[in-house]
Coordinates of C-alpha atoms and ligand atoms in Angstrom, one line a residue:
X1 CA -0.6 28.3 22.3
X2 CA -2.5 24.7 23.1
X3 CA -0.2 22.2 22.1
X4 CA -2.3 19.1 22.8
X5 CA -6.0 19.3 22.7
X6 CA -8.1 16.4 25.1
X7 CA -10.9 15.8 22.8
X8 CA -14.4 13.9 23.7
X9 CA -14.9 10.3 24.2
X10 CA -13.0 8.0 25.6
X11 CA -9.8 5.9 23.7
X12 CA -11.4 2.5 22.9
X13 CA -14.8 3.0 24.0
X14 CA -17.4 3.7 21.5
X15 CA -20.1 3.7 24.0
X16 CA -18.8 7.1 25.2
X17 CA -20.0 9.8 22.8
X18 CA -17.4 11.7 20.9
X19 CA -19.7 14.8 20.4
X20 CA -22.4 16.8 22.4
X21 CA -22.3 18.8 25.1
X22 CA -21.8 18.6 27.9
X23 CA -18.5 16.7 26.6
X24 CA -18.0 13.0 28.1
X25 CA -14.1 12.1 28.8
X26 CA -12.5 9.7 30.6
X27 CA -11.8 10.2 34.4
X28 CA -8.2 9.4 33.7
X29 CA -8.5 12.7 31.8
X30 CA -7.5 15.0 34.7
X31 CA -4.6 13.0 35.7
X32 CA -3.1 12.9 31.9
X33 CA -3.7 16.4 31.8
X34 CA -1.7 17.2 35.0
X35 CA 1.0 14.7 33.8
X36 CA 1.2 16.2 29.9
X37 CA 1.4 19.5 31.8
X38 CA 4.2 18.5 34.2
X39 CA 6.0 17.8 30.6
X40 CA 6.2 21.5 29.9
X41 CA 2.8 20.9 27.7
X42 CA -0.2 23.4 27.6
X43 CA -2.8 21.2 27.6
X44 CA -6.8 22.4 27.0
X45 CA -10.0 19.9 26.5
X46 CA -11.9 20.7 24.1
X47 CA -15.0 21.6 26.3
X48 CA -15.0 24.3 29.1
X49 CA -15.2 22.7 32.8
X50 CA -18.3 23.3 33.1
X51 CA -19.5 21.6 30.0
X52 CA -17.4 18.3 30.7
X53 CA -18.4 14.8 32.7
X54 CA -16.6 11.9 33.4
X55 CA -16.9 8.3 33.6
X56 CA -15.4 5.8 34.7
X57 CA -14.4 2.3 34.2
X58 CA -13.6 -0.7 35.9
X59 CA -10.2 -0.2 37.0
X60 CA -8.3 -3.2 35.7
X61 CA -8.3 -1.3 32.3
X62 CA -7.1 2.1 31.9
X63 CA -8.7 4.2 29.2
X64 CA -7.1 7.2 28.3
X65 CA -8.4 10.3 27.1
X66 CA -8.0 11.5 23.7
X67 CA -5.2 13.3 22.6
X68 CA -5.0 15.6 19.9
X69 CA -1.2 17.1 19.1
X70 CA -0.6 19.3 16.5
X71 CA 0.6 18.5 13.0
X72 CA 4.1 20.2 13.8
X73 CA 4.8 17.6 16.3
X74 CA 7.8 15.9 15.5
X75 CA 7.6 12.2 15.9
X76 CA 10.5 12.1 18.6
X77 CA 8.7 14.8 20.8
X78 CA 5.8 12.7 20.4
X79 CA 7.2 9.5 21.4
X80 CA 8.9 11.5 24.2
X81 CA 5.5 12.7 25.6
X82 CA 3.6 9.4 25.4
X83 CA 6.3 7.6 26.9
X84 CA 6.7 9.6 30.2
X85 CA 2.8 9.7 30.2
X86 CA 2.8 5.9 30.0
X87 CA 5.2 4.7 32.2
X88 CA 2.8 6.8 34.7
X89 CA 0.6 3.1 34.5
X90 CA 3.0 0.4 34.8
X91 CA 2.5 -1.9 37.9
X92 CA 4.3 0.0 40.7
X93 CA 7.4 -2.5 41.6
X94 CA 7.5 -2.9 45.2
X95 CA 10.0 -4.3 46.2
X96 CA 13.6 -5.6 44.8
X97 CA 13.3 -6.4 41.0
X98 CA 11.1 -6.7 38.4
X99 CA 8.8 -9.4 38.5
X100 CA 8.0 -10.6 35.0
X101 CA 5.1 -12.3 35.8
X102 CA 3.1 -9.4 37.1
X103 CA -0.5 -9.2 35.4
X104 CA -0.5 -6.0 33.2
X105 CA -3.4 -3.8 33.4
X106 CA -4.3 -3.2 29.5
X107 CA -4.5 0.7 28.3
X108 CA -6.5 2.3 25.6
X109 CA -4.7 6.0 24.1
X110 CA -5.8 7.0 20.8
X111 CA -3.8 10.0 19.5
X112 CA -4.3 12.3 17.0
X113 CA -1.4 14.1 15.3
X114 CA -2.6 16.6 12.3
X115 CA -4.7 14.1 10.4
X116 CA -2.5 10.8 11.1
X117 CA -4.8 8.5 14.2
X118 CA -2.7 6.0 16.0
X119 CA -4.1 4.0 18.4
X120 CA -2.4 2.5 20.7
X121 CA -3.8 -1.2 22.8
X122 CA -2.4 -3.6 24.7
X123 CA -0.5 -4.3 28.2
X124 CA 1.0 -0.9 29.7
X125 CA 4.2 -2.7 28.5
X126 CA 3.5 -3.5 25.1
X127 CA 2.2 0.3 24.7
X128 CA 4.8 2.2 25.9
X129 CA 7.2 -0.5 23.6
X130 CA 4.9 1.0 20.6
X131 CA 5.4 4.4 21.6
X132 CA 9.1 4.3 22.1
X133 CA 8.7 2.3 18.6
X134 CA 7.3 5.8 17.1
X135 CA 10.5 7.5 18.1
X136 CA 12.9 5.4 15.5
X137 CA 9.9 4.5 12.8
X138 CA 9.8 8.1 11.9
X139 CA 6.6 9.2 10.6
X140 CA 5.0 6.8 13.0
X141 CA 2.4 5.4 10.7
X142 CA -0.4 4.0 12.4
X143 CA 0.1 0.8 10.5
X144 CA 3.6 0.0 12.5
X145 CA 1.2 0.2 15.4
X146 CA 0.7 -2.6 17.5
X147 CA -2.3 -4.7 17.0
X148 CA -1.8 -4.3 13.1
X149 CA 1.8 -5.9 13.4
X150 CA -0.3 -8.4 15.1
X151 CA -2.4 -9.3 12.4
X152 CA 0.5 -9.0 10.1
X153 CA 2.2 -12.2 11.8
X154 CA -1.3 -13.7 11.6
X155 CA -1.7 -13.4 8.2
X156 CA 2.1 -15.0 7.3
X157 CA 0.9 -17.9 9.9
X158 CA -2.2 -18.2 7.8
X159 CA -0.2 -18.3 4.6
X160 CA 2.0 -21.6 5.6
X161 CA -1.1 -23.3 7.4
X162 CA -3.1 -23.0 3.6
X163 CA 0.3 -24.5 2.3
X164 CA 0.8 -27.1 4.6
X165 CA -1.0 -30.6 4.0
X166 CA -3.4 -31.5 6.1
X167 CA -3.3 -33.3 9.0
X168 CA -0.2 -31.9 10.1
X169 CA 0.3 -31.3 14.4
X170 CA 2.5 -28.1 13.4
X171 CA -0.4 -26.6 11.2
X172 CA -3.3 -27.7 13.7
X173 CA -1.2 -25.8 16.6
X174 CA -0.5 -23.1 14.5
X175 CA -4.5 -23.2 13.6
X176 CA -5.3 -23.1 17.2
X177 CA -3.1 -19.8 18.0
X178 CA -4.7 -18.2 14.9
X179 CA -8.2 -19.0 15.8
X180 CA -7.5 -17.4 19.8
X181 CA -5.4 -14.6 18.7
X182 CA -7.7 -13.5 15.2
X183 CA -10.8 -13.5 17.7
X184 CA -8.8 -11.0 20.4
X185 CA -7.7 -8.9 17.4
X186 CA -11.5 -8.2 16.8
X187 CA -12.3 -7.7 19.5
X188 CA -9.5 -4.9 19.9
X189 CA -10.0 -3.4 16.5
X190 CA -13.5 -2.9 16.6
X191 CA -14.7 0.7 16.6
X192 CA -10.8 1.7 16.5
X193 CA -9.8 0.5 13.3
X194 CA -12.7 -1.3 11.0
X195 CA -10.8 -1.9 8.1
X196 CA -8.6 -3.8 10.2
X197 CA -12.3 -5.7 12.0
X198 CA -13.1 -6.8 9.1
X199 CA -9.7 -8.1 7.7
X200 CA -9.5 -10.0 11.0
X201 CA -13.3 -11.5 10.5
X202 CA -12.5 -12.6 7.3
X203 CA -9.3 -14.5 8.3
X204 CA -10.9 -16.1 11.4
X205 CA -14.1 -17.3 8.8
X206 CA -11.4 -19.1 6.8
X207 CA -9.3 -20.4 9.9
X208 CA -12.5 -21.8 11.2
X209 CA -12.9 -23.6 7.9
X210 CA -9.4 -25.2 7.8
X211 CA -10.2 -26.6 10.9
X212 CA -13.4 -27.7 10.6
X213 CA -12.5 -29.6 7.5
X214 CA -9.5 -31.2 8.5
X215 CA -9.5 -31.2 12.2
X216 CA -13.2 -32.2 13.1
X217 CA -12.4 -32.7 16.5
X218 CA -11.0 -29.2 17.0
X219 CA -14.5 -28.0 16.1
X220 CA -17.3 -29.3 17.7
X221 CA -19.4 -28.8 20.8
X222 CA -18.5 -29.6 24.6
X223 CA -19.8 -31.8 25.7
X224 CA -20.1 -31.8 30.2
X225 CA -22.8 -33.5 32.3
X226 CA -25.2 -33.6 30.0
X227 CA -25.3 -30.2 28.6
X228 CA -23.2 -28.9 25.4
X229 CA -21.8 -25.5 25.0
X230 CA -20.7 -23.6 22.5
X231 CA -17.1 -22.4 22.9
X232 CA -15.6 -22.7 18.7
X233 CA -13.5 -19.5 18.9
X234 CA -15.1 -18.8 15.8
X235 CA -18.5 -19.0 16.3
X236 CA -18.3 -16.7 19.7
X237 CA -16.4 -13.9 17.7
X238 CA -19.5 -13.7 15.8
X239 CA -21.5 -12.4 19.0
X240 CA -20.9 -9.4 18.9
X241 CA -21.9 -8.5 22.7
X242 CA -20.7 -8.2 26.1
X243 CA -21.8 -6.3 29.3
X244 CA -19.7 -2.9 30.5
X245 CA -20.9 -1.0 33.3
X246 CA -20.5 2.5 32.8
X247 CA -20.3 4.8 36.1
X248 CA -20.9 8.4 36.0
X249 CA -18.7 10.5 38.2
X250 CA -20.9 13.3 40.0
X251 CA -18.2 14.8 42.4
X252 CA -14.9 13.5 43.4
X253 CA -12.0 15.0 45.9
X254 CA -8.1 15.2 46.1
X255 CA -7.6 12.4 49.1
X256 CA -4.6 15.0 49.8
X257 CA -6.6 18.8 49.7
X258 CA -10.0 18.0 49.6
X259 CA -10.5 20.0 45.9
X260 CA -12.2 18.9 42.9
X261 CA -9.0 16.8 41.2
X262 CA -10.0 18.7 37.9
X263 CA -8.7 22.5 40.1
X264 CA -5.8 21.1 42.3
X265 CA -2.5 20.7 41.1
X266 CA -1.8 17.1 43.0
X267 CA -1.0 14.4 40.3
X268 CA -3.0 11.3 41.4
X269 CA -0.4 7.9 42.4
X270 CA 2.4 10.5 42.9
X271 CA 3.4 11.0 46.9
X272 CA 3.9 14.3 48.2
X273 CA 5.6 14.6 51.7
X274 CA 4.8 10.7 52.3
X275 CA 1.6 10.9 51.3
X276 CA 0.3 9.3 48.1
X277 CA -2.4 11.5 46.1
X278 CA -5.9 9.8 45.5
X279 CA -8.5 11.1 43.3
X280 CA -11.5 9.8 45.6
X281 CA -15.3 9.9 43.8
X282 CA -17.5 11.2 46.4
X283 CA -20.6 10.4 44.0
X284 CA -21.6 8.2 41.1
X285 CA -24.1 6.7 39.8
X286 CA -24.1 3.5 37.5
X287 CA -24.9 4.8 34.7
X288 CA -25.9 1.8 32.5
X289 CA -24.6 -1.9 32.0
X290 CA -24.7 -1.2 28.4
X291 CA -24.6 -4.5 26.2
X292 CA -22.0 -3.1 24.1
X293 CA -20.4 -4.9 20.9
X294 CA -17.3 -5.1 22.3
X295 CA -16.3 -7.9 25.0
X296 CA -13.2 -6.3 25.4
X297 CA -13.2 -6.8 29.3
X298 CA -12.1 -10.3 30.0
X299 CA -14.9 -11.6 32.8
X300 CA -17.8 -10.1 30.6
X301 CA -16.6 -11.9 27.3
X302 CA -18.2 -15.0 26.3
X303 CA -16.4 -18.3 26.4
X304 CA -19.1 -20.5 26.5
X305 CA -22.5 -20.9 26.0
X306 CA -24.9 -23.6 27.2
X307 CA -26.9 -25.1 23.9
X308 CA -30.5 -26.0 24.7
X309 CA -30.6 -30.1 24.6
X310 CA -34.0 -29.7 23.0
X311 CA -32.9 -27.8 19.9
X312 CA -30.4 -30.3 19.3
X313 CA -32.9 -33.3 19.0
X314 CA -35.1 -31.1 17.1
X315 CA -31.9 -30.3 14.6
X316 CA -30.4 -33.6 14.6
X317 CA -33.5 -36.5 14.7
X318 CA -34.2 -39.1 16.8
X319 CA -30.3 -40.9 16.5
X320 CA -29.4 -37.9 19.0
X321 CA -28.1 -39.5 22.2
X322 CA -26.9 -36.6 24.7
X323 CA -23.2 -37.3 24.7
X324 CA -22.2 -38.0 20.6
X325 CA -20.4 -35.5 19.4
X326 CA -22.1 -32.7 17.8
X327 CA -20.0 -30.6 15.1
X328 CA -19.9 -27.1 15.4
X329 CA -21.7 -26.5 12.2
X330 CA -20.7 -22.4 12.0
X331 CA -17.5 -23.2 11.1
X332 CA -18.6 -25.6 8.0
X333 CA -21.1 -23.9 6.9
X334 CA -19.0 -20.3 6.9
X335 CA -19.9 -16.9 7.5
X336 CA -23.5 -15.9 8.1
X337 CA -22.6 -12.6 9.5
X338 CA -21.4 -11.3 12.5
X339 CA -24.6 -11.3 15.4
X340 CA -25.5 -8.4 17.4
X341 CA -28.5 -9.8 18.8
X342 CA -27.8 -12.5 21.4
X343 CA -31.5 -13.9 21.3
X344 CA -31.1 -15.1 17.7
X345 CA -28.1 -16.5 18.0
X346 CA -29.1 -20.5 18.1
X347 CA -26.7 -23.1 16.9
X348 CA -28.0 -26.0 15.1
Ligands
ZN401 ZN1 -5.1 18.3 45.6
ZN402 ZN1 -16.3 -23.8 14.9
ZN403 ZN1 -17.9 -14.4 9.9

């Protein structure tokens, strides 16, 4: 009996097909499957060997493979598998104690469990807290799940920033989380959850408006030797691009036996007679740096763009001086949709 199914496509990467043959998975795949089956778990992908490929991604991130469990799976036994396969990613602690200010690599794990989908985003930490959270919550709605809880707290925030009367320093620093943290929740939501996208659009739009109406200078452009730039939270969630290079694993080796990781039974980070197991990719080829609508990796997300000096005289007459302020005029003019085309996004 297969008790947990690795399905196509990669957890929080659209880009990586979720059908076809031959089928497309993660590289992390064959390490989560030798860890689920060190758990006592049969474990199967939905495609033969020889019909799968892997990618990989840069390694800051960990995207997991897709897990399907079936519907029998009690929540507890659930909880139980994801967290020992979880813990597998936190930072190693060399070393005495835990250091609290170690940067956490993020991980991607959507799950599937009859026809309940939880997916699960955030620092290593804060997933295996929503996994262990699955274990006490029962039926482990996808709702409890992390970055909805998020957006939950943003929408009470929301509530007592419309209430409060404006200018007020608690609702303008209350504003300012709402505006960084709204703009991260889209970017983690989309293609995962788009009812939960577009909720978190719609929220930053009227944000943005709050604070462009009572807090101008919250909401305008920089302004930095000579040149302005765009950098409203607001108006940069609206581009909906950002570059991900996609690497496609030909052949790769156990560092310990020399097989193909996907046939030997060595468990890659785990040591074995002082020796730590590598998988090692003998060849790849970059595959594409896909402009992909998802700026999910930090360095390839936009938090600035240069306006041309020239459109701005053109929009604003011949009382522009380089150096006035300049309003950001997305947020007072709301929502014009979100923009998947970089070259026709011009701010005037
Ligand atoms: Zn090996
Ligand atoms: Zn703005
Ligand atoms: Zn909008």
């Amino acid at each position: 009996m297969t008790e947990v199914i690795i399905k196509r496509g990669a957890s929080g990467l659209p880009s990586v097909p979720r059908s076809g043959t031959p089928g497309t998975y993660p590289y992390e795949a064959i390490k989560v499957a030798k860890l689920l089956r060190a758990e006592g778990l049969t474990v199967s992908f939905e495609d033969e060997k020889l019909d799968r490929e892997y990618v990989t991604h840069d390694a800051a991130e960990f995207w997991l493979p897709i897990l399907a469990f079936g519907a029998g799976i009690t929540s507890n036994v659930l909880s139980g598998v994801l967290v020992e396969l979880i813990k597998n990613y936190l930072p190693s602690r060399s070393g005495s104690d835990q250091q609290p200010d170690v940067e956490q690599p993020l991980l991607h794990l959507e799950v599937i469990r009859g026809d309940e989908r939880l997916v699960l985003d955030g620092s290593v930490q804060d997933v295996l807290t929503a996994a262990e959270q699955l274990r006490n919550g029962g039926a482990g709605e996808p709702e409890e799940l992390l970055v909805r809880e998020r957006f939950r707290q943003c929408e009470a925030e929301a509530e007592g920033a419309r209430r409060a009367s404006h200018p007020d320093q608690q609702a303008k620093d209350d504003l300012h989380r709402l505006r960084a943290e709204l703009r991260e929740i889209m970017d983690r939501s989309e293609g995962n959850d788009p009812e939960l996208f577009e909720r978190a659009h719609g929220l930053l739009d009227e944000v943005g408006g709050i604070i462009r109406r009572n807090y101008r200078e919250s909401c305008c452009l920089e302004y930095r030797e000579g040149a302005y730039y765009r950098e409203c939270p607001v108006d940069l969630a609206h581009l909906r691009v950002g570059l991900s290079p996609e690497i496609r694993v030909r052949a790769s080796e156990c560092s310990l036996c020399g097989a193909d990781p996907d046939d030997c039974d060595h468990i890659p980070g785990n040591e074995y007679d002082g020796q730590v197991c590598n998988s090692r990719i003998t060849s790849g080829e970059i595959e594409r740096v896909a402009l992909v609508g998802r700026p999910r990796w930090q360095l390839t997300r936009f938090t600035s763009l240069e306006v041309n000096v020239e459109d701005l005289r053109q929009a604003l007459g011949p009382a522009f001086t380089p150096g006035v302020r300049v309003s950001c005029d997305h947020c007072l003019s709301g929502c014009q949709g979100l923009m998947s085309n970089f070259q026709t996004a011009s701010h005037s």
